[in-house]
Amino acid sequence: MNREKIWLHGNLSESPFAGLLCRIRKSRRTGCLQVKTAKMEKKIEFKNGDICAVPESINKNKFAKFLLEKKLISTSLDEKCKKHAKKNNSTYIQALHEQDTLPMEKLWKFIYSFAIEDLYPLFDIAKAEYFFNSDYPLEAEQIFFSIPTLSIISEGIRQMQNFDIIEAKMPKENKILYLLTPDYMEQIKLNPPEKYISNLIESQKKMKDILERSQLGKSITKKIVFLLISLGLVSSSEKTLKKLYVNKLSQVKIHKIQEAFNHKCSYIYKYISKEIGPAAFNVLEKCFEDAKPNLSPYSKDISLNIK
């Protein structure tokens, strides 16, 4: 079976919602994700890996409740819009526009907020069948707006209440954690506590050391580690680390990186030689050996050879 297709259908008990969203984003998928339990069924449309809000994905009853709870519309106005939609065979959102209930910019802002908030409960579901339909027809004219999937993952995990999901995905305490640098890293905005744990991972490595040294407490620390793993910024598998670099770097890129590295080392060596003389090579070699553990797999076996 094609390994690429395996994760397109399964259960959230094996692949939590946060990680599933990240895989869809990484592979820039277009289609529809269906998540189903005995009590609920949710469809989420994607275009090139980002979540899309389409009229069909906005549940009219839930959206009406959202507007009523925030006191954005009255009960009488809600009923009026529902009757208008039924009479004219239109959507609830269309009726809201046609009844001129709210200024258009405000209404769309509320639709955007609702679309986001409607996704957050899915992060706390431990068991649910999911299926990603890549053949789902999604045209540009159907889309209200796109929502950056990476930001949804971050905020969804921050709001999670089901700690059992987080605990189940925690690396064992003797596991070494590795920081990764995916190509979408600049699109992720970590808050100060998350940056703190990221820096701690960079310096401490083992999970048990991170839990012991963190000033945030074990529960919050684990939640942040789960967030970083779900976003593809951290892994406890060295195979994942090597695979990332293998997929990311072509031989041409590797050659350019090594050329740049050699050029910089040569420049630094010449500068240090002028300052401290013959000891320059030993100093530079020691610095390089100390830095090796933090370099990519391609640099693990590099040694200095100053001619």
PDB file of C-alpha atoms in Angstrom, residues 35 56 158 297:
ATOM      1  CA  VAL A  35     -14.105  13.768  11.354  1.00  0.00           C
ATOM      2  CA  GLU A  56     -21.639  24.640   3.662  1.00  0.00           C
ATOM      3  CA  ARG A 158      -3.173  26.234  23.844  1.00  0.00           C
ATOM      4  CA  PRO A 297      23.643  15.065  10.231  1.00  0.00           C
TER       5      PRO A 297
END
